[in-house]
Coordinates of C-alpha atoms and ligand atoms in Angstrom, one line a residue:
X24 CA 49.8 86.7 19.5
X25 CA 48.6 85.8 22.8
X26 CA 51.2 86.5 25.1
X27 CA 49.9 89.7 27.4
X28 CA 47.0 87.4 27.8
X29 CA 48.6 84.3 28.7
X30 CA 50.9 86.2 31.2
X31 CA 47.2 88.0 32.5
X32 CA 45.9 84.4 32.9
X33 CA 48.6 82.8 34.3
X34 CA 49.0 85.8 36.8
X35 CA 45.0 85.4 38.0
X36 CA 45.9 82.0 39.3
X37 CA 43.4 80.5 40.7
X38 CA 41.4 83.7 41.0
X39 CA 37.4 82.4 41.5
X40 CA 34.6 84.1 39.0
X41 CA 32.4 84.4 41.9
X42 CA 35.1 86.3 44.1
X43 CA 35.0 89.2 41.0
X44 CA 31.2 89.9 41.7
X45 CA 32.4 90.3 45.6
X46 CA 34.9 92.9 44.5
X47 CA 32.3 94.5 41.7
X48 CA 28.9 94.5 42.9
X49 CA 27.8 95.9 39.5
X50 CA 29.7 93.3 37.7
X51 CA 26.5 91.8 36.1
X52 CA 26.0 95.1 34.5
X53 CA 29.7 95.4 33.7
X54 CA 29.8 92.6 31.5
X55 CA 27.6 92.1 29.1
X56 CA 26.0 93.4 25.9
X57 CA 23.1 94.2 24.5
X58 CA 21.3 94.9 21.4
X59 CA 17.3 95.4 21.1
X60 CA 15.9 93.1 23.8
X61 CA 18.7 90.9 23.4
X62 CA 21.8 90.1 26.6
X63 CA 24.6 88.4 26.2
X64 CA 25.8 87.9 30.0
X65 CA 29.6 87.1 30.0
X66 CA 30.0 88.1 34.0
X67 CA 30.1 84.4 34.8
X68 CA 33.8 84.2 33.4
X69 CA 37.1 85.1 34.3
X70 CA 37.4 88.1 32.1
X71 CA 37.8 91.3 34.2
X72 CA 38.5 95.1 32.6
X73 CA 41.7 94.9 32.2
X74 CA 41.6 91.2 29.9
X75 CA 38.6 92.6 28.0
X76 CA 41.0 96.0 27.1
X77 CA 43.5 93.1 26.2
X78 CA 41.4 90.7 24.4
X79 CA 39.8 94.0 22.0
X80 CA 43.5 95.0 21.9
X81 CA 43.9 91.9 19.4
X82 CA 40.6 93.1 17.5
X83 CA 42.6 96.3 16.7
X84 CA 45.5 94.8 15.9
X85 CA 44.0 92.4 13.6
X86 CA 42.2 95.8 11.9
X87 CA 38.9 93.8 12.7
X88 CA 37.0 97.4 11.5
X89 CA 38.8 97.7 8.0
X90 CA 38.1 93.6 7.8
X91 CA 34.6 93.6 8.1
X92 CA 33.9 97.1 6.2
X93 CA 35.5 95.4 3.5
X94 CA 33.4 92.3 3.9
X95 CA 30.4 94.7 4.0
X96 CA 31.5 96.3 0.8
X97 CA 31.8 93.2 -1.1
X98 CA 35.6 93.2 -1.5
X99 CA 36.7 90.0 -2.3
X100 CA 37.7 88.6 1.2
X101 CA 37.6 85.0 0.8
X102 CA 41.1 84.8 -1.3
X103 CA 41.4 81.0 -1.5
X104 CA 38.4 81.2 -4.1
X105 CA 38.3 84.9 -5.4
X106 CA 35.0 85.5 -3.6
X107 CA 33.1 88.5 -1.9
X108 CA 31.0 87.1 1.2
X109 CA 27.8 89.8 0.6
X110 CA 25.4 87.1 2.5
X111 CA 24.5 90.5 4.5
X112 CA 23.1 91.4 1.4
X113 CA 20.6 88.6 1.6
X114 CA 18.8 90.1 5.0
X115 CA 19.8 94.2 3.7
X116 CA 15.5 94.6 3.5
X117 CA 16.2 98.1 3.1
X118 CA 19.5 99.2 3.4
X119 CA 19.8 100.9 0.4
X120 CA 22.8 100.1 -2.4
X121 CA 25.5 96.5 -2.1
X122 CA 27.9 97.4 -4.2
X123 CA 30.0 94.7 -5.8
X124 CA 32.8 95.5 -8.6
X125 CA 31.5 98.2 -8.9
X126 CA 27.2 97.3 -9.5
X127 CA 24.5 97.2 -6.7
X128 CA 23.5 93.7 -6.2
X129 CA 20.3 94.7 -4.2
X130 CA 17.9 94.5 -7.4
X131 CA 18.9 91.3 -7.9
X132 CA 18.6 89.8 -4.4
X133 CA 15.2 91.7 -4.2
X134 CA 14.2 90.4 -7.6
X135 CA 14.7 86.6 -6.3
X136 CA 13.4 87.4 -3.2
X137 CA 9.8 88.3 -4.8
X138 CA 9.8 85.3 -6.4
X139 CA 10.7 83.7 -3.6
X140 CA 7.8 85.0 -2.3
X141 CA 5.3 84.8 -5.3
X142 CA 6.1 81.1 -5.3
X143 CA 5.7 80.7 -1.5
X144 CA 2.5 82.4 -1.4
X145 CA 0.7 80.5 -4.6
X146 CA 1.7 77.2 -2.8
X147 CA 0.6 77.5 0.5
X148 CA -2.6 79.2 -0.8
X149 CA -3.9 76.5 -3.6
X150 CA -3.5 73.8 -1.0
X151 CA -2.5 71.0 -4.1
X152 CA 0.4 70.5 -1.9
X153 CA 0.7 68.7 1.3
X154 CA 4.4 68.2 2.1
X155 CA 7.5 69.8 1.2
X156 CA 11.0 67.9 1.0
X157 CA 14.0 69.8 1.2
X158 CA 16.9 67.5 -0.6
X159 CA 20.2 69.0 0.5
X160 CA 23.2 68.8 2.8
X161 CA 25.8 71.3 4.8
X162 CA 24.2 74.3 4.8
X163 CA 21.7 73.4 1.9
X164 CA 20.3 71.6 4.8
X165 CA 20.9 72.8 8.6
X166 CA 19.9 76.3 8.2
X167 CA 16.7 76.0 6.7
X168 CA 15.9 72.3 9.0
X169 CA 17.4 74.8 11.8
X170 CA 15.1 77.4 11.5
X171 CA 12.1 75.4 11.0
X172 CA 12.3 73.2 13.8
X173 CA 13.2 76.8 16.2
X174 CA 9.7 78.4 14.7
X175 CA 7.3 75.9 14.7
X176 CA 4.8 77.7 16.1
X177 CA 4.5 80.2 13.3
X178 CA 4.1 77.0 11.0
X179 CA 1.0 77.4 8.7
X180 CA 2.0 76.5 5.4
X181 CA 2.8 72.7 4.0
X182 CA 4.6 70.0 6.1
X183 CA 8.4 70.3 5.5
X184 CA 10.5 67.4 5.8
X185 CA 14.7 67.6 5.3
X186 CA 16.3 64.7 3.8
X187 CA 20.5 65.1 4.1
X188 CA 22.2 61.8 4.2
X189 CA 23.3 59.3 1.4
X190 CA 22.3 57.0 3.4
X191 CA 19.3 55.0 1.9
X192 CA 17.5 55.1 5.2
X193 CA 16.9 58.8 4.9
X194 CA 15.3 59.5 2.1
X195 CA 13.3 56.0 2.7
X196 CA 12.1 56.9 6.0
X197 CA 11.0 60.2 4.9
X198 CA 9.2 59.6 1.1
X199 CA 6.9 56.3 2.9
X200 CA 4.8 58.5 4.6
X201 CA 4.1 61.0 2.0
X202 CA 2.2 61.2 -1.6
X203 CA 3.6 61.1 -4.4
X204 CA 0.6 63.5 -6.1
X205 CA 0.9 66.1 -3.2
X206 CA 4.8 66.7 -2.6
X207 CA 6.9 69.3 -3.8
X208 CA 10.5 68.5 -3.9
X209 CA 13.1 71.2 -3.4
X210 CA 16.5 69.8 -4.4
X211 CA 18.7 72.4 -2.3
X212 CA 22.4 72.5 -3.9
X213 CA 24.4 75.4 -4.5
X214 CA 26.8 73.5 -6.8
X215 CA 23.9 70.9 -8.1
X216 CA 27.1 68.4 -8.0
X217 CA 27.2 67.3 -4.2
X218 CA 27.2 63.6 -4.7
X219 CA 24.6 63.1 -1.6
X220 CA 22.1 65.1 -2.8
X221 CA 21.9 64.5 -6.5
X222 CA 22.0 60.7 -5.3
X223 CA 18.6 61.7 -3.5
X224 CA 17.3 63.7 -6.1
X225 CA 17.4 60.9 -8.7
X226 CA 16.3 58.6 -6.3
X227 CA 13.3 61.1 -5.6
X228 CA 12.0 61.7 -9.1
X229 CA 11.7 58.1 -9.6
X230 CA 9.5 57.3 -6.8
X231 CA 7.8 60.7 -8.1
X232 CA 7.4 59.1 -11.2
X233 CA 6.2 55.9 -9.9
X234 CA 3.4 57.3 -7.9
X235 CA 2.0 58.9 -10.6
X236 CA 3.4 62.7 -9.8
X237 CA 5.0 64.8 -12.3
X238 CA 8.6 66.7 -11.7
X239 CA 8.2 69.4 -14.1
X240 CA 6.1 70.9 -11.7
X241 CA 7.1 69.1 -8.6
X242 CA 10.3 69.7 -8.7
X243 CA 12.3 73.3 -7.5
X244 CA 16.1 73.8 -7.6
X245 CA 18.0 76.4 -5.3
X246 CA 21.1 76.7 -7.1
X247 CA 23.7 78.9 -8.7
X248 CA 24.4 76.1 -11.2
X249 CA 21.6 77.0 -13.9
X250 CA 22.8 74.9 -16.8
X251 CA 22.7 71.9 -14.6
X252 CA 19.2 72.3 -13.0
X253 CA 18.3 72.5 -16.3
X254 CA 20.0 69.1 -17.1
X255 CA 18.5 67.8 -14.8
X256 CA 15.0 68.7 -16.0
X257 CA 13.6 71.6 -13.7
X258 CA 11.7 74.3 -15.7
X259 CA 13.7 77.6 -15.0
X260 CA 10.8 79.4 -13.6
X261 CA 11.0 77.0 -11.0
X262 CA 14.9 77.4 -10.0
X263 CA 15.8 80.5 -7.7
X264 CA 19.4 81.1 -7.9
X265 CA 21.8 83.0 -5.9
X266 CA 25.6 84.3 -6.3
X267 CA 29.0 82.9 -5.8
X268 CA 29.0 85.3 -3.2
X269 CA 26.7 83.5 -1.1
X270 CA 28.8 80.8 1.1
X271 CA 26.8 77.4 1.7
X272 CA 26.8 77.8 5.8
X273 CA 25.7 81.0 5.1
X274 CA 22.7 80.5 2.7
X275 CA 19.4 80.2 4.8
X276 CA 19.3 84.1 4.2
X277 CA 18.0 83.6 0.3
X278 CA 17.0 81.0 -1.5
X279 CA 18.1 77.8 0.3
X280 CA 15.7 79.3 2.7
X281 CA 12.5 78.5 0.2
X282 CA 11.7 75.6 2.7
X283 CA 11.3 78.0 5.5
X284 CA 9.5 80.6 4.1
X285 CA 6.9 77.6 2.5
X286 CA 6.4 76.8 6.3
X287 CA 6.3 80.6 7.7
X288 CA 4.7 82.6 5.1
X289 CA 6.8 85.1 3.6
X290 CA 5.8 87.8 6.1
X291 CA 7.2 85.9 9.0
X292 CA 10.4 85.1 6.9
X293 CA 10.8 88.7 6.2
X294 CA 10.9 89.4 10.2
X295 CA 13.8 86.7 10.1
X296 CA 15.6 88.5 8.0
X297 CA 15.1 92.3 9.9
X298 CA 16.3 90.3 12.6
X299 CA 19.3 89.5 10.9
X300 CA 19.9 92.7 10.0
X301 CA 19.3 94.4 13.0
X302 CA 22.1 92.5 14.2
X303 CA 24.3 93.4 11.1
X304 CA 23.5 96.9 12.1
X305 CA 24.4 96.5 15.7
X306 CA 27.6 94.7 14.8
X307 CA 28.9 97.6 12.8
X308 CA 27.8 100.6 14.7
X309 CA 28.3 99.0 18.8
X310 CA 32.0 100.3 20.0
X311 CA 33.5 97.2 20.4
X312 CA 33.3 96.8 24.9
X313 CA 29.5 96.6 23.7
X314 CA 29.3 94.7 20.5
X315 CA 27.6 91.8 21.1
X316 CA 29.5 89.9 18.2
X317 CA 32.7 90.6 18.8
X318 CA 32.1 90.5 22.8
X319 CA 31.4 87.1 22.3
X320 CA 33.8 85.7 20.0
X321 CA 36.6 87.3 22.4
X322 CA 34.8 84.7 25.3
X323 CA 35.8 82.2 22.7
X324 CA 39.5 83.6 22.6
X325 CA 39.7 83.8 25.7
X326 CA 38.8 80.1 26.8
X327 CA 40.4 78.0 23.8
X328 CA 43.4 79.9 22.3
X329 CA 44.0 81.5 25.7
X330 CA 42.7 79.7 28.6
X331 CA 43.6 76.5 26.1
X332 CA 39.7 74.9 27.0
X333 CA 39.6 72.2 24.0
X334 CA 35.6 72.5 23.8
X335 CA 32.6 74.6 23.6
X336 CA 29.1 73.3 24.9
X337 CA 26.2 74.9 22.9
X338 CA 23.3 74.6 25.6
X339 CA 19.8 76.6 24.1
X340 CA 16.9 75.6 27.2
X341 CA 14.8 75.8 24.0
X342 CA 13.7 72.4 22.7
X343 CA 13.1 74.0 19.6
X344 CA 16.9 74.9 19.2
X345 CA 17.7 71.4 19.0
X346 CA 19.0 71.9 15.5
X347 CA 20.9 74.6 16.6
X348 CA 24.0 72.9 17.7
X349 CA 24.7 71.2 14.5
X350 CA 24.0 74.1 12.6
X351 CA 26.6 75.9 14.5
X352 CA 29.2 72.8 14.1
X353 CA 29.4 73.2 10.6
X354 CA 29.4 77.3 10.8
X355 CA 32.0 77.4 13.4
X356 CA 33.9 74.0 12.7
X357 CA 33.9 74.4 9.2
X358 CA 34.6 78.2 9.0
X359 CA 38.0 78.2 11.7
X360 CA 39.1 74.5 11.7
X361 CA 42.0 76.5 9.5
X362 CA 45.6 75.4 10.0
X363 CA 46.7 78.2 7.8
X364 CA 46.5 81.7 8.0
X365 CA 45.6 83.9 5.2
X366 CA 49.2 84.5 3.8
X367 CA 49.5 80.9 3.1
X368 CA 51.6 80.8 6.7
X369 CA 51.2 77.9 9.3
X370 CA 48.4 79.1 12.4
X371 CA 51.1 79.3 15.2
X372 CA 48.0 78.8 17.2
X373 CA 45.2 76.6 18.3
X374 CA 43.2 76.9 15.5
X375 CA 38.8 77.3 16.5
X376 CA 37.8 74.8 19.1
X377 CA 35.4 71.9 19.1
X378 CA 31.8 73.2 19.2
X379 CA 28.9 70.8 20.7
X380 CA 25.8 70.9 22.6
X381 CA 22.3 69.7 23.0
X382 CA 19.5 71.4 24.5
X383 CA 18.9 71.6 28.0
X384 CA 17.5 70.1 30.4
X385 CA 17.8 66.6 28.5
X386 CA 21.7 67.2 28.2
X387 CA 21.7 67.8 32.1
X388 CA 20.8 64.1 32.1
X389 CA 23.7 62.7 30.0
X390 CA 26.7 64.8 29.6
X391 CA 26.9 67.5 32.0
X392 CA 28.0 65.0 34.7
X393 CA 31.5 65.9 32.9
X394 CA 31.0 69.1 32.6
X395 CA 30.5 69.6 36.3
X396 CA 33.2 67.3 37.9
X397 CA 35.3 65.9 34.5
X398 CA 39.1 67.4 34.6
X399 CA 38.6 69.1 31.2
X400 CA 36.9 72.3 31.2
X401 CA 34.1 73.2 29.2
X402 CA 32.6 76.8 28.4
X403 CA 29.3 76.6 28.2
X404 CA 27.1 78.7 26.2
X405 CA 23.0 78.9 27.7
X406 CA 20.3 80.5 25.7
X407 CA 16.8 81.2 27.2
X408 CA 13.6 82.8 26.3
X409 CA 12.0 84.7 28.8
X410 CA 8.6 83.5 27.5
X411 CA 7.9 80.2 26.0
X412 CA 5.1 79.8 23.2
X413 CA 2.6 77.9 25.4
X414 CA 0.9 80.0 27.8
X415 CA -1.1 77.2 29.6
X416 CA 2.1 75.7 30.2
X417 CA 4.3 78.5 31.6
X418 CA 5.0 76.5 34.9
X419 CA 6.9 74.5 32.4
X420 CA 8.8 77.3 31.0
X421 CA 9.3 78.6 34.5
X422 CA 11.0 75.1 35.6
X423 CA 12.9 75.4 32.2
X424 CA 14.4 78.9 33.3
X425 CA 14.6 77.9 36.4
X426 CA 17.2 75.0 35.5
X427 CA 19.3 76.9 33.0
X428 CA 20.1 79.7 35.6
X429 CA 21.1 76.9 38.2
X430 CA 23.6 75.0 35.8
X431 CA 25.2 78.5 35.1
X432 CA 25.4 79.5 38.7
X433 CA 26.4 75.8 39.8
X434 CA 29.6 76.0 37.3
X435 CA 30.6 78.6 38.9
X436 CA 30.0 78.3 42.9
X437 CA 30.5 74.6 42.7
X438 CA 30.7 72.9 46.1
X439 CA 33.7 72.9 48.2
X440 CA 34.9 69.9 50.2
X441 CA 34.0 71.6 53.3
X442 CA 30.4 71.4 52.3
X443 CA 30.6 67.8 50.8
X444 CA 32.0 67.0 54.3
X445 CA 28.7 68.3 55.6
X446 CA 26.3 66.2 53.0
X447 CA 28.6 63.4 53.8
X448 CA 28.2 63.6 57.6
X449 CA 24.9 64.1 57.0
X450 CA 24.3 61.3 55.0
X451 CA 25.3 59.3 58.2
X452 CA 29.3 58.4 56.7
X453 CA 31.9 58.9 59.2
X454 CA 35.6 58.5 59.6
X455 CA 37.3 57.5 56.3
X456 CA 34.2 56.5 54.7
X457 CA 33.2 60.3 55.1
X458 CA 36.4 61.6 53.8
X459 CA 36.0 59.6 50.6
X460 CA 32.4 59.9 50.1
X461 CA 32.9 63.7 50.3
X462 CA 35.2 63.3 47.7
X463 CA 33.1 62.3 45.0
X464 CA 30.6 65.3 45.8
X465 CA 32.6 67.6 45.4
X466 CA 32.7 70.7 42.5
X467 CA 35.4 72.5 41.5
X468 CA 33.3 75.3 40.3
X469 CA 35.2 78.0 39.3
X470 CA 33.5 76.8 35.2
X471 CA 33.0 79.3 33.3
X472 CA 30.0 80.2 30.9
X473 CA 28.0 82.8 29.0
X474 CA 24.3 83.4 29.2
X475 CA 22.3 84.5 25.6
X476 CA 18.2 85.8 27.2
X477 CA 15.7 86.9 24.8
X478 CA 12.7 87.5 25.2
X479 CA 10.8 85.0 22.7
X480 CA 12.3 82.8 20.2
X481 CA 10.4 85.0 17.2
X482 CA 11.1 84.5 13.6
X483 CA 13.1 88.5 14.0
X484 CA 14.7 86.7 17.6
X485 CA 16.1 84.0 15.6
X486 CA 17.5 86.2 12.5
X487 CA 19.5 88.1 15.6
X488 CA 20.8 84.8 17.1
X489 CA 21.8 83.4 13.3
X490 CA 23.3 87.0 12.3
X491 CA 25.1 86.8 16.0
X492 CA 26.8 83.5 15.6
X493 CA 28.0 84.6 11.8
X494 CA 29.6 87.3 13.2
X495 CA 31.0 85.7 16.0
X496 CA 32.8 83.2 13.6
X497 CA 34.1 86.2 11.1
X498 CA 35.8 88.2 14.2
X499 CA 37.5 85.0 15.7
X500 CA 38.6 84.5 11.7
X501 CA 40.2 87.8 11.9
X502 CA 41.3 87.4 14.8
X503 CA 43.3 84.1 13.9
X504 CA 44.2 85.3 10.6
X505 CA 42.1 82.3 8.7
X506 CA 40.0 82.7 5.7
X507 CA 36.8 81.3 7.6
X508 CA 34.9 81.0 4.2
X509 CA 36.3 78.5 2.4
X510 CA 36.4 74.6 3.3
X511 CA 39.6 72.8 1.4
X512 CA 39.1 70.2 4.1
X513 CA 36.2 68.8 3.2
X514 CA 37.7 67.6 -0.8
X515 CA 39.9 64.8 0.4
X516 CA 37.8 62.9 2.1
X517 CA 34.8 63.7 -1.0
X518 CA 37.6 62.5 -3.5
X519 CA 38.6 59.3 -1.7
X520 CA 34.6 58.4 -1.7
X521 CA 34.8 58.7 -5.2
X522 CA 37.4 56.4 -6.3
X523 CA 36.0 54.0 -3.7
X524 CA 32.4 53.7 -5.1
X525 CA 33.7 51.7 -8.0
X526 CA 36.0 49.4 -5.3
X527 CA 32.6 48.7 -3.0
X528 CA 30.7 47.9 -5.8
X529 CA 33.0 44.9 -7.0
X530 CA 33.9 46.7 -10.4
X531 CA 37.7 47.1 -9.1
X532 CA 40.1 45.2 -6.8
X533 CA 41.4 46.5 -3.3
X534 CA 44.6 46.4 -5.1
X535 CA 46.8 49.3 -3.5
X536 CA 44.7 50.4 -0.9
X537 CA 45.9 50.1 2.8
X538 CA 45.9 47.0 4.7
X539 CA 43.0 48.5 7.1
X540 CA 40.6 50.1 4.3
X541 CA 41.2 46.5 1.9
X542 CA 40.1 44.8 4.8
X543 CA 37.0 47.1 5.7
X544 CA 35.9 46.7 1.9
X545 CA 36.4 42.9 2.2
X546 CA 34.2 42.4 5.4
X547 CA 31.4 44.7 3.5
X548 CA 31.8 42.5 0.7
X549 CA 31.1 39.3 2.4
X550 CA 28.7 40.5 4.8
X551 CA 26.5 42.7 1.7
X552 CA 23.8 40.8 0.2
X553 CA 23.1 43.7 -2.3
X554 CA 21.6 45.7 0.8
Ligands
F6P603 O1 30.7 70.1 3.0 C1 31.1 71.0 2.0 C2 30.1 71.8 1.4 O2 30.6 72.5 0.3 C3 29.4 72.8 2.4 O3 30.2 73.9 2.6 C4 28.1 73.0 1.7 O4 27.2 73.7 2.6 C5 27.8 71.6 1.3 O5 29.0 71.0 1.0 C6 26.7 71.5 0.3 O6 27.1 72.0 -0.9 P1 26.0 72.2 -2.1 O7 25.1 73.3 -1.6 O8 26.9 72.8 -3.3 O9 25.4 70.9 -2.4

């Protein structure tokens, strides 16, 4: 599938990035996209005119227009479980008619989304409650912790806490500093069966109980599972449901997004969603040279299925993107880490790469030592707002802006060993001292990465960044030929937990498990005192 583009690779050599903006001085012009006040740089790469005509080649050839009209129109694209993926629907403010077998789903999305709102409202305007805790995991859990960590400053509603993990520690952590009389709990769970969260959601109504608060009206379920949020005792007019349609990395759109619009206010939520959409909007209309989407999702081609990179770094210069990276793990990682292609057929190539990150400048202090001089390459992806939040501190955001635009250009100049010679010598090394010590300082350069600017991180900026990333992930889908909205590989490992609970606890024997995992539960078993 990648051949032309592996030949155009292999014939560019060792061709340098920075040698293309000596041949093109409009280069930085050249390459890039934008929508709104949005620009995605891609010049610092090794993608000229003739490899972006190649890499949109594939786009055509994979019929990415007839894939994601169909996704649009509610077709049933995800085939492994007979589902439409309509979340566009979630953010379609006014957008007129979603039709889906044949009925608009708009007055239902609408109809939640006022109560959404209705609820939101009443709550942060009685002032009866002071915290919120979202129970919840995948994406019952990163988007909406994502999102309110990124707009913090638009924060005037109730605290909200996330609690994800099984893990005791969690949920323990979190519930000792609040009140039991002033906390809403919002258990999060588009199947209301995930084992993790209905573990915590027990474990939450009793210490509810306990301090005197009352779940039938403390308690919220975002769910498409009404009869069990009913089992479980939660008064429908406090559950907001959504469709099958609505895939769990995808949810923070609707109701799984309840914690976010507590924190925001519905107005400001309603700007994250226009923000989505004016990215849905762009993403159909842009021709595809100037789609931001699809432009960068063919960087991401490029590097791993092409250029064979096994990583991506995520690097936002925004401190309150640090839940941005993980959030993008699970849509990226857990969308195209596919090894089958949609007829059932084995990928016969590299499935999507590993996605990681943290946000600068801490990471500058830790890992990019390797991304500078290690022998594996790693694109890097840089976000930066033009403006921070805190005007009495813009010398800070200045130093911050400052720092991302240096790692970008220093991945790609580098430093070659003439110059290291120089910072060697004049360092005061000579002979073979020098020649070693210049060694060590030098940079291969020649990195390539991809620079997102906006101008603010807004509650509409961060709807276009979400929207951009979804997109990103479907066109690399159809590129590869994956269903990227399904997740079979994340069963095994849920079934295996479940026949080991009883194991751990002492009610069965190791009998017939592995020599490694009978061992494991042995050394728990000595080492547990009930803890
Ligand atoms: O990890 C698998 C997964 O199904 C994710 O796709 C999903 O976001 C998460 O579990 C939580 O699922 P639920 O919302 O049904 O609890």
């Amino acid at each position: 599938m990648f051949e032309t583009l592996k030949v155009m690779q292999a014939s560019y050599g060792d061709r340098r990035i920075e040698d293309l903006f000596k041949m093109d001085a409009t280069r930085a012009d050249g390459f890039q996209a934008e929508t709104g006040e949005m620009r995605l740089d891609y010049s610092k790469t090794n993608i000229d005119t003739a490899t972006r005509s190649a890499l949109i080649e594939l786009c055509h050839r994979a019929h990415l227009p007839e894939r994601s009209e169909a996704m649009f129109a509610g077709r049933r694209i995800n085939a492994t479980e007979g589902r439409a993926v309509l979340h566009t629907a979630l953010r379609n403010l006014d957008g007129g008619p979603v039709m889906m077998d044949g009925a608009d789903v708009m007055p239902g999305v609408l109809d939640t989304l006022a109560r959404m709102r209705q609820f939101a409202e009443r709550l942060r305007g009685d002032g009866a409650i002071s915290d919120v805790v979202n129970i919840g995991i995948g994406g019952s859990d990163l988007g909406p912790a994502m999102a309110v960590r990124a707009l913090s400053p638009y924060h005037d509603g109730p605290r909200c806490h996330f609690v994800s993990n099984v893990d005791g520690a969690d949920i323990a952590d979190c519930l000792a500093a609040l009140d039991p009389g002033r906390t809403l709990v919002i258990v999060a769970s588009k199947t209301f069966t995930t084992v993790e969260t209905m573990t915590n959601a027990r474990t939450a109504r009793a210490w509810l109980i306990d301090g005197g608060g009352d779940p039938s009206r403390q308690f919220v379920a975002l769910s498409s599972a009404a009869e069990k949020t009913a089992a479980f005792g939660i008064p429908g007019n406090q559950v907001f449901g959504f469709e099958d349609w609505v895939g769990g990395r995808y949810s923070v759109w609707g109701p799984i997004g309840l914690s976010l619009m507590i924190a925001i206010g519905p107005q400001a939520f309603d700007a994250f969603l226009r923000g989505g959409q004016a990215m849905d909007r762009h993403f159909r209309a842009a021709p595809m040279g100037e789609n931001m989407p699809v432009m960068l999702a063919l960087t991401g081609i490029w590097h791993h299925q092409v250029c064979g990179y096994g990583t991506r770094a995520v690097l936002p210069y925004d401190q309150r993107l640090a839940f941005l990276p993980p959030y993008l793990q699970q849509l990226e990682m857990e969308s195209n880490g596919k090894s089958v292609a949609l007829d059932g057929t084995l990928l016969d190539v590299p499935s999507g790469p590993v996605v990681w990150g943290a946000p600068g400048t801490n990471g500058q202090h830790a890992f990019y030592q390797l991304i500078h001089q290690g022998t594996d390459v790693v694109p890097c992806e840089f976000m930066i707002a033009a403006q921070g939040h805190e005007p009495d501190l813009a010398h800070h955001h200045h130093l911050l802006v400052a720092n991302c635009l240096a790692q970008s250009k220093a991945l790609m100049q580098g430093r070659s060993l003439d110059l290291a010679r120089e910072k060697a010598a004049d360092l005061g090394y000579q002979g073979a001292e020098l020649e070693c010590q210049a060694r060590h300082r030098v940079f291969a350069g020649n990195r390539p990465s991809v620079t997102l600017v906006y101008p603010q991180l807004t509650p509409f900026v961060l709807g276009q960044i979400v929207a951009l990333y979804e997109h990103r992930v479907f066109v690399e889908g159809v590129i590869l030929g994956v269903n990227s909205f399904d997740q079979w590989g994340v069963e095994l490992g849920k079934e295996l937990a479940s026949s080991l609970g009883p194991v751990v606890d002492g009610d069965q024997t190791v009998e017939g498990l592995d020599g490694s995992t009978a061992a494991l539960v042995g050394f728990v078993h000595r080492h547990s005192r009930g803890g």
